[in-house]
Short mmCIF file of C-alpha atoms in Angstrom, two decimals:
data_model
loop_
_atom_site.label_atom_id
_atom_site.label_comp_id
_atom_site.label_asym_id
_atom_site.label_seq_id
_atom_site.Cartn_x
_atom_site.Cartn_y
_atom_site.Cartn_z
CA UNK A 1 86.58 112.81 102.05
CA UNK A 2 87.85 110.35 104.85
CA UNK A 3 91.07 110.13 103.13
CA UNK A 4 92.86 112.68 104.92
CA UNK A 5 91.97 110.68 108.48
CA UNK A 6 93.74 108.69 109.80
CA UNK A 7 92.63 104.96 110.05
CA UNK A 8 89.26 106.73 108.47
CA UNK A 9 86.52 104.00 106.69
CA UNK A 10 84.13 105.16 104.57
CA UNK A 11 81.10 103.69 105.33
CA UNK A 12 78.65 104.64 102.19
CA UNK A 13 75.79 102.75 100.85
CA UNK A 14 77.94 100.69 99.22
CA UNK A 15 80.82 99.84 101.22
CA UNK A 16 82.76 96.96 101.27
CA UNK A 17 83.38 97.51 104.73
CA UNK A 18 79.62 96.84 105.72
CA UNK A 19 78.10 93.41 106.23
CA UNK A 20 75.13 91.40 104.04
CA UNK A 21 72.88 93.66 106.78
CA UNK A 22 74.65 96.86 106.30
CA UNK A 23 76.31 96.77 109.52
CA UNK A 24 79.75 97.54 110.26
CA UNK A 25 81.40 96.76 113.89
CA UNK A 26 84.08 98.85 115.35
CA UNK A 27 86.86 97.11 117.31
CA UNK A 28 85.86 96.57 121.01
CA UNK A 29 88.03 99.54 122.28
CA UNK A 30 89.48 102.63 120.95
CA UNK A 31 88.41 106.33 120.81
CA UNK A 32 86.20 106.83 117.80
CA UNK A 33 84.78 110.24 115.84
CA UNK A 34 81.79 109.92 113.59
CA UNK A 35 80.60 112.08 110.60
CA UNK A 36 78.21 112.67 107.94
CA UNK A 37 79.10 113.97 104.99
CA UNK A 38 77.45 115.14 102.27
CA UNK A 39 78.75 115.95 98.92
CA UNK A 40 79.66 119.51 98.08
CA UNK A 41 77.80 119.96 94.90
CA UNK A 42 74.28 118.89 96.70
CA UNK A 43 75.25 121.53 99.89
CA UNK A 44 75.12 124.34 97.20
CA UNK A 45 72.28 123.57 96.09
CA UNK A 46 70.97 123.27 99.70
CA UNK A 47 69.83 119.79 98.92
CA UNK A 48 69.12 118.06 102.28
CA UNK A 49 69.09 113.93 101.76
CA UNK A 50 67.47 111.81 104.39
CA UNK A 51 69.94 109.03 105.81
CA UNK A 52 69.78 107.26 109.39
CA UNK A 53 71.86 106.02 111.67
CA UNK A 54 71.90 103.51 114.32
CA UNK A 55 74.57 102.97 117.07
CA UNK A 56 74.62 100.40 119.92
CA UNK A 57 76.93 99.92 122.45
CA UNK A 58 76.94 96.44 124.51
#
């Protein structure tokens, strides 16, 4: 998955990376490139999952 990016962090369900809320904040500058993936095996079977997504900027 994000392992072939560099400085990539995967952000799943249950991710380290997030905090007690599920919320993760990026440093305050930088250029930044999100993406949903979705595994492989689900896309053949033309599964689509529900998620959300939230993004602020202050």
């Amino acid at each position: 998955m994000g392992n072939q990016l560099k400085d990539s962090i995967n952000l799943g369900e249950y991710s380290p990376k997030l905090d007690d809320n599920g919320i993760y904040i990026l440093p305050a500058s930088g250029e930044y490139e999100i993406r949903v993936l979705q595994p492989r095996s689900q896309a053949r079977k033309d599964k689509k999952p529900q998620y959300w997504m939230s993004i602020n900027i202050k």
